[in-house]
mmCIF file of C-alpha atoms in Angstrom:
data_model
loop_
_atom_site.group_PDB
_atom_site.id
_atom_site.type_symbol
_atom_site.label_atom_id
_atom_site.label_comp_id
_atom_site.label_asym_id
_atom_site.label_seq_id
_atom_site.Cartn_x
_atom_site.Cartn_y
_atom_site.Cartn_z
ATOM 1 C CA MET A 1 0.000 0.000 0.000
ATOM 2 C CA TYR A 2 1.330 3.423 -1.000
ATOM 3 C CA LYS A 3 1.787 6.120 1.518
ATOM 4 C CA LYS A 4 -0.139 9.201 0.416
ATOM 5 C CA LYS A 5 2.233 11.806 -0.987
ATOM 6 C CA ILE A 6 1.323 15.439 -1.345
ATOM 7 C CA SER A 7 1.991 17.159 -4.660
ATOM 8 C CA TYR A 8 3.830 20.377 -3.796
ATOM 9 C CA ARG A 9 3.249 21.852 -7.242
ATOM 10 C CA LEU A 10 -0.515 21.499 -6.845
ATOM 11 C CA PHE A 11 -0.291 22.862 -3.308
ATOM 12 C CA ILE A 12 1.594 25.995 -4.440
ATOM 13 C CA VAL A 13 -0.828 26.614 -7.330
ATOM 14 C CA LEU A 14 -3.791 26.328 -4.950
ATOM 15 C CA VAL A 15 -2.232 28.752 -2.459
ATOM 16 C CA ILE A 16 -1.550 31.241 -5.286
ATOM 17 C CA PHE A 17 -5.172 30.967 -6.446
ATOM 18 C CA TRP A 18 -6.397 31.447 -2.870
ATOM 19 C CA ILE A 19 -4.339 34.631 -2.540
ATOM 20 C CA MET A 20 -5.494 35.896 -5.956
ATOM 21 C CA PHE A 21 -9.146 35.311 -5.096
ATOM 22 C CA THR A 22 -9.087 36.796 -1.623
ATOM 23 C CA LEU A 23 -6.362 39.459 -2.155
ATOM 24 C CA ASP A 24 -6.051 39.626 1.590
ATOM 25 C CA PHE A 25 -2.530 39.305 2.969
ATOM 26 C CA SER A 26 -3.442 39.099 6.637
ATOM 27 C CA MET A 27 -1.880 36.246 8.600
ATOM 28 C CA TRP A 28 -5.124 34.395 9.363
ATOM 29 C CA ASN A 29 -6.205 34.469 5.756
ATOM 30 C CA LEU A 30 -2.857 33.059 4.610
ATOM 31 C CA ILE A 31 -3.004 30.325 7.264
ATOM 32 C CA ALA A 32 -6.548 29.417 6.189
ATOM 33 C CA GLY A 33 -5.374 29.285 2.544
ATOM 34 C CA VAL A 34 -2.462 27.013 3.394
ATOM 35 C CA ILE A 35 -4.688 24.650 5.407
ATOM 36 C CA VAL A 36 -7.390 24.436 2.733
ATOM 37 C CA SER A 37 -4.806 23.986 -0.050
ATOM 38 C CA TYR A 38 -3.085 21.231 1.926
ATOM 39 C CA ILE A 39 -6.366 19.368 2.483
ATOM 40 C CA ILE A 40 -7.322 19.636 -1.203
ATOM 41 C CA SER A 41 -3.851 18.518 -2.342
ATOM 42 C CA ARG A 42 -4.053 15.566 0.014
ATOM 43 C CA LEU A 43 -7.548 14.579 -1.166
ATOM 44 C CA SER A 44 -6.480 14.856 -4.823
ATOM 45 C CA PHE A 45 -4.118 11.926 -4.422
ATOM 46 C CA GLY A 46 -5.277 9.119 -6.657
ATOM 47 C CA ILE A 47 -7.580 11.416 -8.628
ATOM 48 C CA TYR A 48 -5.339 14.120 -10.075
ATOM 49 C CA TYR A 49 -1.934 12.641 -9.334
ATOM 50 C CA ASP A 50 -0.553 9.441 -7.912
ATOM 51 C CA ILE A 51 2.771 8.007 -6.860
ATOM 52 C CA LYS A 52 4.127 8.217 -10.432
ATOM 53 C CA GLY A 53 3.264 11.885 -10.845
ATOM 54 C CA PHE A 54 0.420 13.785 -12.472
ATOM 55 C CA LYS A 55 -2.125 11.708 -14.345
ATOM 56 C CA ILE A 56 -2.903 14.221 -17.065
ATOM 57 C CA LYS A 57 -0.851 16.064 -19.645
ATOM 58 C CA ILE A 58 -1.623 19.766 -19.885
ATOM 59 C CA PRO A 59 -1.228 21.635 -23.194
ATOM 60 C CA ARG A 60 1.293 24.480 -23.207
ATOM 61 C CA PHE A 61 0.194 27.866 -21.876
ATOM 62 C CA THR A 62 0.621 29.569 -25.271
ATOM 63 C CA VAL A 63 -1.555 26.894 -26.878
ATOM 64 C CA LEU A 64 -4.230 27.421 -24.218
ATOM 65 C CA ILE A 65 -4.187 31.192 -24.828
ATOM 66 C CA GLN A 66 -4.413 30.664 -28.588
ATOM 67 C CA TYR A 67 -7.212 28.162 -28.073
ATOM 68 C CA SER A 68 -9.154 30.522 -25.757
ATOM 69 C CA LEU A 69 -8.947 33.366 -28.291
ATOM 70 C CA ARG A 70 -10.143 31.073 -31.072
ATOM 71 C CA LEU A 71 -12.947 29.812 -28.813
ATOM 72 C CA ILE A 72 -14.149 33.335 -27.966
ATOM 73 C CA CYS A 73 -14.117 34.242 -31.691
ATOM 74 C CA GLU A 74 -16.140 31.122 -32.483
ATOM 75 C CA ILE A 75 -18.614 31.848 -29.660
ATOM 76 C CA TYR A 76 -19.278 35.360 -30.986
ATOM 77 C CA LYS A 77 -19.494 34.215 -34.594
ATOM 78 C CA ALA A 78 -21.925 31.430 -33.699
ATOM 79 C CA SER A 79 -23.961 33.828 -31.540
ATOM 80 C CA PHE A 80 -24.540 36.185 -34.450
ATOM 81 C CA PHE A 81 -25.546 33.299 -36.712
ATOM 82 C CA HIS A 82 -27.889 32.121 -33.975
ATOM 83 C CA ILE A 83 -29.569 35.548 -33.817
ATOM 84 C CA PHE A 84 -30.307 35.284 -37.559
ATOM 85 C CA ARG A 85 -31.662 31.788 -36.980
ATOM 86 C CA ILE A 86 -33.997 33.136 -34.274
ATOM 87 C CA ILE A 87 -35.205 35.927 -36.558
ATOM 88 C CA LYS A 88 -35.820 33.546 -39.463
ATOM 89 C CA LYS A 89 -37.139 30.831 -37.115
ATOM 90 C CA GLU A 90 -34.981 28.206 -38.772
ATOM 91 C CA TYR A 91 -34.178 25.160 -36.755
ATOM 92 C CA ALA A 92 -33.774 21.477 -37.430
ATOM 93 C CA PRO A 93 -32.016 19.840 -34.484
ATOM 94 C CA MET A 94 -30.016 16.731 -35.208
ATOM 95 C CA ILE A 95 -27.588 14.511 -33.359
ATOM 96 C CA VAL A 96 -24.194 13.895 -34.878
ATOM 97 C CA GLU A 97 -21.570 11.408 -33.808
ATOM 98 C CA ILE A 98 -18.068 12.838 -34.018
ATOM 99 C CA GLU A 99 -14.999 10.691 -33.799
ATOM 100 C CA LEU A 100 -11.950 12.565 -32.554
ATOM 101 C CA SER A 101 -8.377 11.655 -33.433
ATOM 102 C CA THR A 102 -7.213 11.816 -29.832
ATOM 103 C CA THR A 103 -7.898 9.520 -26.903
ATOM 104 C CA ASP A 104 -6.544 11.875 -24.245
ATOM 105 C CA PRO A 105 -9.416 12.442 -21.764
ATOM 106 C CA LEU A 106 -8.349 16.013 -20.970
ATOM 107 C CA ILE A 107 -8.363 17.084 -24.635
ATOM 108 C CA ILE A 108 -11.686 15.312 -25.232
ATOM 109 C CA THR A 109 -13.156 17.138 -22.208
ATOM 110 C CA ILE A 110 -11.813 20.505 -23.412
ATOM 111 C CA ILE A 111 -13.284 19.929 -26.880
ATOM 112 C CA ALA A 112 -16.635 18.758 -25.445
ATOM 113 C CA ASN A 113 -16.785 21.852 -23.224
ATOM 114 C CA SER A 114 -15.939 24.108 -26.159
ATOM 115 C CA ILE A 115 -18.672 22.526 -28.276
ATOM 116 C CA THR A 116 -21.223 23.201 -25.526
ATOM 117 C CA LEU A 117 -19.933 26.766 -25.078
ATOM 118 C CA THR A 118 -20.438 27.489 -28.780
ATOM 119 C CA PRO A 119 -24.081 28.527 -29.330
ATOM 120 C CA GLY A 120 -25.889 26.107 -31.619
ATOM 121 C CA THR A 121 -24.161 22.935 -30.455
ATOM 122 C CA ILE A 122 -24.228 20.914 -27.236
ATOM 123 C CA THR A 123 -22.292 17.786 -26.349
ATOM 124 C CA ILE A 124 -24.746 15.175 -25.146
ATOM 125 C CA ASP A 125 -22.537 12.236 -24.355
ATOM 126 C CA SER A 126 -19.116 10.782 -24.890
ATOM 127 C CA TYR A 127 -17.673 7.321 -25.049
ATOM 128 C CA ASP A 128 -14.073 6.455 -25.897
ATOM 129 C CA ASN A 129 -13.057 9.137 -28.380
ATOM 130 C CA LYS A 130 -16.536 9.668 -29.783
ATOM 131 C CA LEU A 131 -18.781 12.584 -28.966
ATOM 132 C CA LEU A 132 -22.539 12.805 -29.458
ATOM 133 C CA VAL A 133 -23.231 16.376 -30.470
ATOM 134 C CA LEU A 134 -26.622 18.032 -30.698
ATOM 135 C CA SER A 135 -26.673 20.643 -33.431
ATOM 136 C CA ILE A 136 -29.497 23.094 -34.108
ATOM 137 C CA GLU A 137 -28.770 23.125 -37.814
ATOM 138 C CA ASN A 138 -29.048 20.191 -40.175
ATOM 139 C CA ASP A 139 -26.045 20.501 -42.473
ATOM 140 C CA GLY A 140 -27.521 18.126 -45.057
ATOM 141 C CA GLU A 141 -24.358 16.019 -45.076
ATOM 142 C CA PHE A 142 -25.253 13.783 -42.106
ATOM 143 C CA GLY A 143 -23.056 15.854 -39.815
ATOM 144 C CA LYS A 144 -19.907 15.701 -41.939
ATOM 145 C CA SER A 145 -19.488 19.469 -42.106
ATOM 146 C CA ILE A 146 -20.073 19.814 -38.343
ATOM 147 C CA GLU A 147 -17.407 17.175 -37.708
ATOM 148 C CA ARG A 148 -15.019 18.927 -40.101
ATOM 149 C CA ASN A 149 -15.615 22.294 -38.386
ATOM 150 C CA ILE A 150 -14.962 20.921 -34.904
ATOM 151 C CA LYS A 151 -11.815 19.115 -36.010
ATOM 152 C CA ASP A 152 -10.434 22.112 -37.888
ATOM 153 C CA LYS A 153 -11.306 24.770 -35.332
ATOM 154 C CA PHE A 154 -10.766 23.069 -31.998
ATOM 155 C CA GLU A 155 -8.949 19.776 -32.255
ATOM 156 C CA SER A 156 -6.281 20.968 -34.676
ATOM 157 C CA ILE A 157 -4.966 23.594 -32.232
ATOM 158 C CA LEU A 158 -4.684 21.191 -29.316
ATOM 159 C CA LEU A 159 -3.273 18.408 -31.411
ATOM 160 C CA ARG A 160 -0.341 19.987 -33.163
ATOM 161 C CA LYS A 161 1.566 16.891 -32.258
ATOM 162 C CA ASP A 162 3.024 16.185 -28.892
ATOM 163 C CA GLU A 163 5.412 19.134 -28.762
ATOM 164 C CA ASN A 164 2.509 21.229 -27.502
ATOM 165 C CA ILE A 165 1.884 18.948 -24.595
ATOM 166 C CA VAL A 166 3.708 19.578 -21.329
ATOM 167 C CA SER A 167 4.149 16.513 -19.264
ATOM 168 C CA THR A 168 3.578 17.424 -15.646
ATOM 169 C CA ASP A 169 4.868 14.051 -14.664
ATOM 170 C CA ASN A 170 8.211 13.915 -12.906
ATOM 171 C CA TYR A 171 8.898 10.452 -14.237
ATOM 172 C CA GLY A 172 8.293 11.015 -17.915
ATOM 173 C CA PRO A 173 5.106 11.039 -20.019
ATOM 174 C CA TYR A 174 2.238 9.245 -18.420
ATOM 175 C CA SER A 175 -1.268 9.390 -19.719
ATOM 176 C CA CYS A 176 -4.415 8.677 -17.805
ATOM 177 C CA SER A 177 -5.862 5.338 -18.702
ATOM 178 C CA ASN A 178 -8.911 5.278 -16.501
ATOM 179 C CA GLY A 179 -10.062 8.883 -16.694
ATOM 180 C CA ASN A 180 -13.758 9.391 -17.089
ATOM 181 C CA ASN A 181 -14.828 12.408 -19.064
ATOM 182 C CA LEU A 182 -18.153 14.143 -18.858
ATOM 183 C CA ASN A 183 -19.943 11.220 -17.359
ATOM 184 C CA MET B 9 -17.401 54.021 -24.097
ATOM 185 C CA ILE B 10 -16.254 50.513 -25.099
ATOM 186 C CA TYR B 11 -17.827 48.962 -22.018
ATOM 187 C CA LYS B 12 -21.131 50.609 -22.847
ATOM 188 C CA ILE B 13 -21.047 49.086 -26.347
ATOM 189 C CA LEU B 14 -20.251 45.686 -24.851
ATOM 190 C CA LEU B 15 -23.124 45.990 -22.389
ATOM 191 C CA ILE B 16 -25.490 46.876 -25.229
ATOM 192 C CA ILE B 17 -24.260 43.834 -27.187
ATOM 193 C CA SER B 18 -24.904 41.641 -24.148
ATOM 194 C CA TRP B 19 -28.447 43.021 -23.880
ATOM 195 C CA ILE B 20 -28.978 42.144 -27.526
ATOM 196 C CA TYR B 21 -27.839 38.591 -26.813
ATOM 197 C CA VAL B 22 -30.130 38.303 -23.805
ATOM 198 C CA ILE B 23 -33.134 39.797 -25.627
ATOM 199 C CA PHE B 24 -32.724 37.547 -28.670
ATOM 200 C CA GLY B 25 -32.128 34.563 -26.395
ATOM 201 C CA VAL B 26 -35.414 35.165 -24.594
ATOM 202 C CA ILE B 27 -37.232 35.760 -27.907
ATOM 203 C CA GLY B 28 -35.722 32.519 -29.254
ATOM 204 C CA ILE B 29 -36.921 30.509 -26.270
ATOM 205 C CA PHE B 30 -40.493 31.632 -26.944
ATOM 206 C CA ARG B 31 -40.184 31.404 -30.734
ATOM 207 C CA PHE B 32 -38.876 27.866 -31.004
ATOM 208 C CA ASN B 33 -41.206 24.976 -30.294
ATOM 209 C CA ASN B 34 -38.639 22.228 -29.975
ATOM 210 C CA MET B 35 -37.200 21.450 -26.553
ATOM 211 C CA TYR B 36 -33.649 21.021 -27.866
ATOM 212 C CA ALA B 37 -33.821 24.226 -29.913
ATOM 213 C CA ARG B 38 -34.930 26.105 -26.789
ATOM 214 C CA LEU B 39 -32.091 24.592 -24.809
ATOM 215 C CA LEU B 40 -29.573 25.581 -27.471
ATOM 216 C CA THR B 41 -30.951 29.129 -27.454
ATOM 217 C CA GLY B 42 -30.823 29.327 -23.672
ATOM 218 C CA SER B 43 -27.184 28.285 -23.709
ATOM 219 C CA LYS B 44 -26.420 31.328 -25.881
ATOM 220 C CA ILE B 45 -27.420 33.651 -23.031
ATOM 221 C CA ASP B 46 -25.335 31.595 -20.623
ATOM 222 C CA THR B 47 -22.182 31.912 -22.637
ATOM 223 C CA ALA B 48 -22.098 34.826 -25.049
ATOM 224 C CA ALA B 49 -24.035 37.274 -22.872
ATOM 225 C CA SER B 50 -22.226 36.432 -19.645
ATOM 226 C CA ILE B 51 -18.781 36.626 -21.278
ATOM 227 C CA THR B 52 -19.670 40.013 -22.801
ATOM 228 C CA ILE B 53 -20.978 41.397 -19.485
ATOM 229 C CA ILE B 54 -17.841 40.328 -17.619
ATOM 230 C CA ALA B 55 -15.610 41.712 -20.398
ATOM 231 C CA ALA B 56 -17.474 45.033 -20.122
ATOM 232 C CA LEU B 57 -16.990 45.060 -16.353
ATOM 233 C CA ILE B 58 -13.271 44.316 -16.722
ATOM 234 C CA ILE B 59 -12.884 47.242 -19.119
ATOM 235 C CA ARG B 60 -14.896 49.489 -16.776
ATOM 236 C CA ALA B 61 -12.777 48.527 -13.744
ATOM 237 C CA GLY B 62 -9.461 49.032 -15.571
ATOM 238 C CA ILE B 63 -6.280 47.455 -14.278
ATOM 239 C CA SER B 64 -7.131 46.709 -10.663
ATOM 240 C CA GLN B 65 -7.617 43.896 -8.166
ATOM 241 C CA PHE B 66 -11.261 43.771 -9.115
ATOM 242 C CA SER B 67 -10.437 43.003 -12.788
ATOM 243 C CA ILE B 68 -8.148 40.141 -11.741
ATOM 244 C CA LYS B 69 -11.034 38.642 -9.787
ATOM 245 C CA LEU B 70 -13.376 39.172 -12.712
ATOM 246 C CA LEU B 71 -10.886 37.500 -15.052
ATOM 247 C CA LEU B 72 -10.717 34.481 -12.768
ATOM 248 C CA ILE B 73 -14.522 34.401 -12.520
ATOM 249 C CA LEU B 74 -14.678 34.491 -16.329
ATOM 250 C CA LEU B 75 -12.238 31.577 -16.483
ATOM 251 C CA PHE B 76 -14.273 29.505 -14.042
ATOM 252 C CA LEU B 77 -17.504 30.455 -15.788
ATOM 253 C CA MET B 78 -16.141 29.188 -19.104
ATOM 254 C CA VAL B 79 -15.148 25.901 -17.503
ATOM 255 C CA THR B 80 -18.300 25.275 -15.456
ATOM 256 C CA ASN B 81 -21.044 26.946 -17.551
ATOM 257 C CA PRO B 82 -21.462 24.236 -20.190
ATOM 258 C CA ILE B 83 -22.064 21.542 -17.587
ATOM 259 C CA SER B 84 -25.652 22.558 -16.788
ATOM 260 C CA ASN B 85 -26.594 22.645 -20.471
ATOM 261 C CA HIS B 86 -24.853 19.346 -21.071
ATOM 262 C CA VAL B 87 -26.692 17.690 -18.157
ATOM 263 C CA LEU B 88 -30.083 19.005 -19.329
ATOM 264 C CA ALA B 89 -29.514 17.887 -22.931
ATOM 265 C CA ARG B 90 -28.174 14.509 -21.847
ATOM 266 C CA SER B 91 -31.067 13.778 -19.497
ATOM 267 C CA ALA B 92 -33.578 14.800 -22.193
ATOM 268 C CA TYR B 93 -31.849 12.538 -24.700
ATOM 269 C CA LEU B 94 -31.635 9.583 -22.307
ATOM 270 C CA ASN B 95 -35.308 10.027 -21.372
ATOM 271 C CA GLY B 96 -36.228 9.527 -25.009
ATOM 272 C CA ILE B 97 -37.300 13.016 -26.053
ATOM 273 C CA GLU B 98 -37.146 12.927 -29.827
ATOM 274 C CA VAL B 99 -34.810 15.206 -31.706
ATOM 275 C CA LYS B 100 -37.038 16.458 -34.456
ATOM 276 C CA LYS B 101 -39.032 19.481 -35.413
ATOM 277 C CA GLU B 102 -42.204 19.449 -33.374
ATOM 278 C CA GLY B 103 -44.919 21.217 -35.350
ATOM 279 C CA LYS B 104 -44.816 24.711 -36.749
ATOM 280 C CA GLY B 105 -44.780 28.037 -34.924
#
Protein backbone atom coordinates (compact mmCIF):
# COMPACT_ATOMS: atom_id res chain seq x y z
CA MET A 1 0.00 0.00 0.00
CA TYR A 2 1.33 3.42 -1.00
CA LYS A 3 1.79 6.12 1.52
CA LYS A 4 -0.14 9.20 0.42
CA LYS A 5 2.23 11.81 -0.99
CA ILE A 6 1.32 15.44 -1.34
CA SER A 7 1.99 17.16 -4.66
CA TYR A 8 3.83 20.38 -3.80
CA ARG A 9 3.25 21.85 -7.24
CA LEU A 10 -0.51 21.50 -6.84
CA PHE A 11 -0.29 22.86 -3.31
CA ILE A 12 1.59 26.00 -4.44
CA VAL A 13 -0.83 26.61 -7.33
CA LEU A 14 -3.79 26.33 -4.95
CA VAL A 15 -2.23 28.75 -2.46
CA ILE A 16 -1.55 31.24 -5.29
CA PHE A 17 -5.17 30.97 -6.45
CA TRP A 18 -6.40 31.45 -2.87
CA ILE A 19 -4.34 34.63 -2.54
CA MET A 20 -5.49 35.90 -5.96
CA PHE A 21 -9.15 35.31 -5.10
CA THR A 22 -9.09 36.80 -1.62
CA LEU A 23 -6.36 39.46 -2.16
CA ASP A 24 -6.05 39.63 1.59
CA PHE A 25 -2.53 39.31 2.97
CA SER A 26 -3.44 39.10 6.64
CA MET A 27 -1.88 36.25 8.60
CA TRP A 28 -5.12 34.40 9.36
CA ASN A 29 -6.20 34.47 5.76
CA LEU A 30 -2.86 33.06 4.61
CA ILE A 31 -3.00 30.33 7.26
CA ALA A 32 -6.55 29.42 6.19
CA GLY A 33 -5.37 29.29 2.54
CA VAL A 34 -2.46 27.01 3.39
CA ILE A 35 -4.69 24.65 5.41
CA VAL A 36 -7.39 24.44 2.73
CA SER A 37 -4.81 23.99 -0.05
CA TYR A 38 -3.09 21.23 1.93
CA ILE A 39 -6.37 19.37 2.48
CA ILE A 40 -7.32 19.64 -1.20
CA SER A 41 -3.85 18.52 -2.34
CA ARG A 42 -4.05 15.57 0.01
CA LEU A 43 -7.55 14.58 -1.17
CA SER A 44 -6.48 14.86 -4.82
CA PHE A 45 -4.12 11.93 -4.42
CA GLY A 46 -5.28 9.12 -6.66
CA ILE A 47 -7.58 11.42 -8.63
CA TYR A 48 -5.34 14.12 -10.07
CA TYR A 49 -1.93 12.64 -9.33
CA ASP A 50 -0.55 9.44 -7.91
CA ILE A 51 2.77 8.01 -6.86
CA LYS A 52 4.13 8.22 -10.43
CA GLY A 53 3.26 11.89 -10.85
CA PHE A 54 0.42 13.79 -12.47
CA LYS A 55 -2.12 11.71 -14.34
CA ILE A 56 -2.90 14.22 -17.06
CA LYS A 57 -0.85 16.06 -19.65
CA ILE A 58 -1.62 19.77 -19.89
CA PRO A 59 -1.23 21.63 -23.19
CA ARG A 60 1.29 24.48 -23.21
CA PHE A 61 0.19 27.87 -21.88
CA THR A 62 0.62 29.57 -25.27
CA VAL A 63 -1.56 26.89 -26.88
CA LEU A 64 -4.23 27.42 -24.22
CA ILE A 65 -4.19 31.19 -24.83
CA GLN A 66 -4.41 30.66 -28.59
CA TYR A 67 -7.21 28.16 -28.07
CA SER A 68 -9.15 30.52 -25.76
CA LEU A 69 -8.95 33.37 -28.29
CA ARG A 70 -10.14 31.07 -31.07
CA LEU A 71 -12.95 29.81 -28.81
CA ILE A 72 -14.15 33.34 -27.97
CA CYS A 73 -14.12 34.24 -31.69
CA GLU A 74 -16.14 31.12 -32.48
CA ILE A 75 -18.61 31.85 -29.66
CA TYR A 76 -19.28 35.36 -30.99
CA LYS A 77 -19.49 34.22 -34.59
CA ALA A 78 -21.92 31.43 -33.70
CA SER A 79 -23.96 33.83 -31.54
CA PHE A 80 -24.54 36.19 -34.45
CA PHE A 81 -25.55 33.30 -36.71
CA HIS A 82 -27.89 32.12 -33.97
CA ILE A 83 -29.57 35.55 -33.82
CA PHE A 84 -30.31 35.28 -37.56
CA ARG A 85 -31.66 31.79 -36.98
CA ILE A 86 -34.00 33.14 -34.27
CA ILE A 87 -35.21 35.93 -36.56
CA LYS A 88 -35.82 33.55 -39.46
CA LYS A 89 -37.14 30.83 -37.11
CA GLU A 90 -34.98 28.21 -38.77
CA TYR A 91 -34.18 25.16 -36.76
CA ALA A 92 -33.77 21.48 -37.43
CA PRO A 93 -32.02 19.84 -34.48
CA MET A 94 -30.02 16.73 -35.21
CA ILE A 95 -27.59 14.51 -33.36
CA VAL A 96 -24.19 13.90 -34.88
CA GLU A 97 -21.57 11.41 -33.81
CA ILE A 98 -18.07 12.84 -34.02
CA GLU A 99 -15.00 10.69 -33.80
CA LEU A 100 -11.95 12.56 -32.55
CA SER A 101 -8.38 11.66 -33.43
CA THR A 102 -7.21 11.82 -29.83
CA THR A 103 -7.90 9.52 -26.90
CA ASP A 104 -6.54 11.88 -24.24
CA PRO A 105 -9.42 12.44 -21.76
CA LEU A 106 -8.35 16.01 -20.97
CA ILE A 107 -8.36 17.08 -24.64
CA ILE A 108 -11.69 15.31 -25.23
CA THR A 109 -13.16 17.14 -22.21
CA ILE A 110 -11.81 20.51 -23.41
CA ILE A 111 -13.28 19.93 -26.88
CA ALA A 112 -16.63 18.76 -25.44
CA ASN A 113 -16.78 21.85 -23.22
CA SER A 114 -15.94 24.11 -26.16
CA ILE A 115 -18.67 22.53 -28.28
CA THR A 116 -21.22 23.20 -25.53
CA LEU A 117 -19.93 26.77 -25.08
CA THR A 118 -20.44 27.49 -28.78
CA PRO A 119 -24.08 28.53 -29.33
CA GLY A 120 -25.89 26.11 -31.62
CA THR A 121 -24.16 22.94 -30.45
CA ILE A 122 -24.23 20.91 -27.24
CA THR A 123 -22.29 17.79 -26.35
CA ILE A 124 -24.75 15.17 -25.15
CA ASP A 125 -22.54 12.24 -24.35
CA SER A 126 -19.12 10.78 -24.89
CA TYR A 127 -17.67 7.32 -25.05
CA ASP A 128 -14.07 6.45 -25.90
CA ASN A 129 -13.06 9.14 -28.38
CA LYS A 130 -16.54 9.67 -29.78
CA LEU A 131 -18.78 12.58 -28.97
CA LEU A 132 -22.54 12.81 -29.46
CA VAL A 133 -23.23 16.38 -30.47
CA LEU A 134 -26.62 18.03 -30.70
CA SER A 135 -26.67 20.64 -33.43
CA ILE A 136 -29.50 23.09 -34.11
CA GLU A 137 -28.77 23.12 -37.81
CA ASN A 138 -29.05 20.19 -40.17
CA ASP A 139 -26.05 20.50 -42.47
CA GLY A 140 -27.52 18.13 -45.06
CA GLU A 141 -24.36 16.02 -45.08
CA PHE A 142 -25.25 13.78 -42.11
CA GLY A 143 -23.06 15.85 -39.81
CA LYS A 144 -19.91 15.70 -41.94
CA SER A 145 -19.49 19.47 -42.11
CA ILE A 146 -20.07 19.81 -38.34
CA GLU A 147 -17.41 17.17 -37.71
CA ARG A 148 -15.02 18.93 -40.10
CA ASN A 149 -15.62 22.29 -38.39
CA ILE A 150 -14.96 20.92 -34.90
CA LYS A 151 -11.82 19.12 -36.01
CA ASP A 152 -10.43 22.11 -37.89
CA LYS A 153 -11.31 24.77 -35.33
CA PHE A 154 -10.77 23.07 -32.00
CA GLU A 155 -8.95 19.78 -32.25
CA SER A 156 -6.28 20.97 -34.68
CA ILE A 157 -4.97 23.59 -32.23
CA LEU A 158 -4.68 21.19 -29.32
CA LEU A 159 -3.27 18.41 -31.41
CA ARG A 160 -0.34 19.99 -33.16
CA LYS A 161 1.57 16.89 -32.26
CA ASP A 162 3.02 16.18 -28.89
CA GLU A 163 5.41 19.13 -28.76
CA ASN A 164 2.51 21.23 -27.50
CA ILE A 165 1.88 18.95 -24.59
CA VAL A 166 3.71 19.58 -21.33
CA SER A 167 4.15 16.51 -19.26
CA THR A 168 3.58 17.42 -15.65
CA ASP A 169 4.87 14.05 -14.66
CA ASN A 170 8.21 13.91 -12.91
CA TYR A 171 8.90 10.45 -14.24
CA GLY A 172 8.29 11.01 -17.92
CA PRO A 173 5.11 11.04 -20.02
CA TYR A 174 2.24 9.25 -18.42
CA SER A 175 -1.27 9.39 -19.72
CA CYS A 176 -4.41 8.68 -17.80
CA SER A 177 -5.86 5.34 -18.70
CA ASN A 178 -8.91 5.28 -16.50
CA GLY A 179 -10.06 8.88 -16.69
CA ASN A 180 -13.76 9.39 -17.09
CA ASN A 181 -14.83 12.41 -19.06
CA LEU A 182 -18.15 14.14 -18.86
CA ASN A 183 -19.94 11.22 -17.36
CA MET B 1 -17.40 54.02 -24.10
CA ILE B 2 -16.25 50.51 -25.10
CA TYR B 3 -17.83 48.96 -22.02
CA LYS B 4 -21.13 50.61 -22.85
CA ILE B 5 -21.05 49.09 -26.35
CA LEU B 6 -20.25 45.69 -24.85
CA LEU B 7 -23.12 45.99 -22.39
CA ILE B 8 -25.49 46.88 -25.23
CA ILE B 9 -24.26 43.83 -27.19
CA SER B 10 -24.90 41.64 -24.15
CA TRP B 11 -28.45 43.02 -23.88
CA ILE B 12 -28.98 42.14 -27.53
CA TYR B 13 -27.84 38.59 -26.81
CA VAL B 14 -30.13 38.30 -23.81
CA ILE B 15 -33.13 39.80 -25.63
CA PHE B 16 -32.72 37.55 -28.67
CA GLY B 17 -32.13 34.56 -26.39
CA VAL B 18 -35.41 35.16 -24.59
CA ILE B 19 -37.23 35.76 -27.91
CA GLY B 20 -35.72 32.52 -29.25
CA ILE B 21 -36.92 30.51 -26.27
CA PHE B 22 -40.49 31.63 -26.94
CA ARG B 23 -40.18 31.40 -30.73
CA PHE B 24 -38.88 27.87 -31.00
CA ASN B 25 -41.21 24.98 -30.29
CA ASN B 26 -38.64 22.23 -29.98
CA MET B 27 -37.20 21.45 -26.55
CA TYR B 28 -33.65 21.02 -27.87
CA ALA B 29 -33.82 24.23 -29.91
CA ARG B 30 -34.93 26.10 -26.79
CA LEU B 31 -32.09 24.59 -24.81
CA LEU B 32 -29.57 25.58 -27.47
CA THR B 33 -30.95 29.13 -27.45
CA GLY B 34 -30.82 29.33 -23.67
CA SER B 35 -27.18 28.29 -23.71
CA LYS B 36 -26.42 31.33 -25.88
CA ILE B 37 -27.42 33.65 -23.03
CA ASP B 38 -25.34 31.60 -20.62
CA THR B 39 -22.18 31.91 -22.64
CA ALA B 40 -22.10 34.83 -25.05
CA ALA B 41 -24.04 37.27 -22.87
CA SER B 42 -22.23 36.43 -19.64
CA ILE B 43 -18.78 36.63 -21.28
CA THR B 44 -19.67 40.01 -22.80
CA ILE B 45 -20.98 41.40 -19.49
CA ILE B 46 -17.84 40.33 -17.62
CA ALA B 47 -15.61 41.71 -20.40
CA ALA B 48 -17.47 45.03 -20.12
CA LEU B 49 -16.99 45.06 -16.35
CA ILE B 50 -13.27 44.32 -16.72
CA ILE B 51 -12.88 47.24 -19.12
CA ARG B 52 -14.90 49.49 -16.78
CA ALA B 53 -12.78 48.53 -13.74
CA GLY B 54 -9.46 49.03 -15.57
CA ILE B 55 -6.28 47.46 -14.28
CA SER B 56 -7.13 46.71 -10.66
CA GLN B 57 -7.62 43.90 -8.17
CA PHE B 58 -11.26 43.77 -9.12
CA SER B 59 -10.44 43.00 -12.79
CA ILE B 60 -8.15 40.14 -11.74
CA LYS B 61 -11.03 38.64 -9.79
CA LEU B 62 -13.38 39.17 -12.71
CA LEU B 63 -10.89 37.50 -15.05
CA LEU B 64 -10.72 34.48 -12.77
CA ILE B 65 -14.52 34.40 -12.52
CA LEU B 66 -14.68 34.49 -16.33
CA LEU B 67 -12.24 31.58 -16.48
CA PHE B 68 -14.27 29.51 -14.04
CA LEU B 69 -17.50 30.45 -15.79
CA MET B 70 -16.14 29.19 -19.10
CA VAL B 71 -15.15 25.90 -17.50
CA THR B 72 -18.30 25.27 -15.46
CA ASN B 73 -21.04 26.95 -17.55
CA PRO B 74 -21.46 24.24 -20.19
CA ILE B 75 -22.06 21.54 -17.59
CA SER B 76 -25.65 22.56 -16.79
CA ASN B 77 -26.59 22.64 -20.47
CA HIS B 78 -24.85 19.35 -21.07
CA VAL B 79 -26.69 17.69 -18.16
CA LEU B 80 -30.08 19.01 -19.33
CA ALA B 81 -29.51 17.89 -22.93
CA ARG B 82 -28.17 14.51 -21.85
CA SER B 83 -31.07 13.78 -19.50
CA ALA B 84 -33.58 14.80 -22.19
CA TYR B 85 -31.85 12.54 -24.70
CA LEU B 86 -31.64 9.58 -22.31
CA ASN B 87 -35.31 10.03 -21.37
CA GLY B 88 -36.23 9.53 -25.01
CA ILE B 89 -37.30 13.02 -26.05
CA GLU B 90 -37.15 12.93 -29.83
CA VAL B 91 -34.81 15.21 -31.71
CA LYS B 92 -37.04 16.46 -34.46
CA LYS B 93 -39.03 19.48 -35.41
CA GLU B 94 -42.20 19.45 -33.37
CA GLY B 95 -44.92 21.22 -35.35
CA LYS B 96 -44.82 24.71 -36.75
CA GLY B 97 -44.78 28.04 -34.92
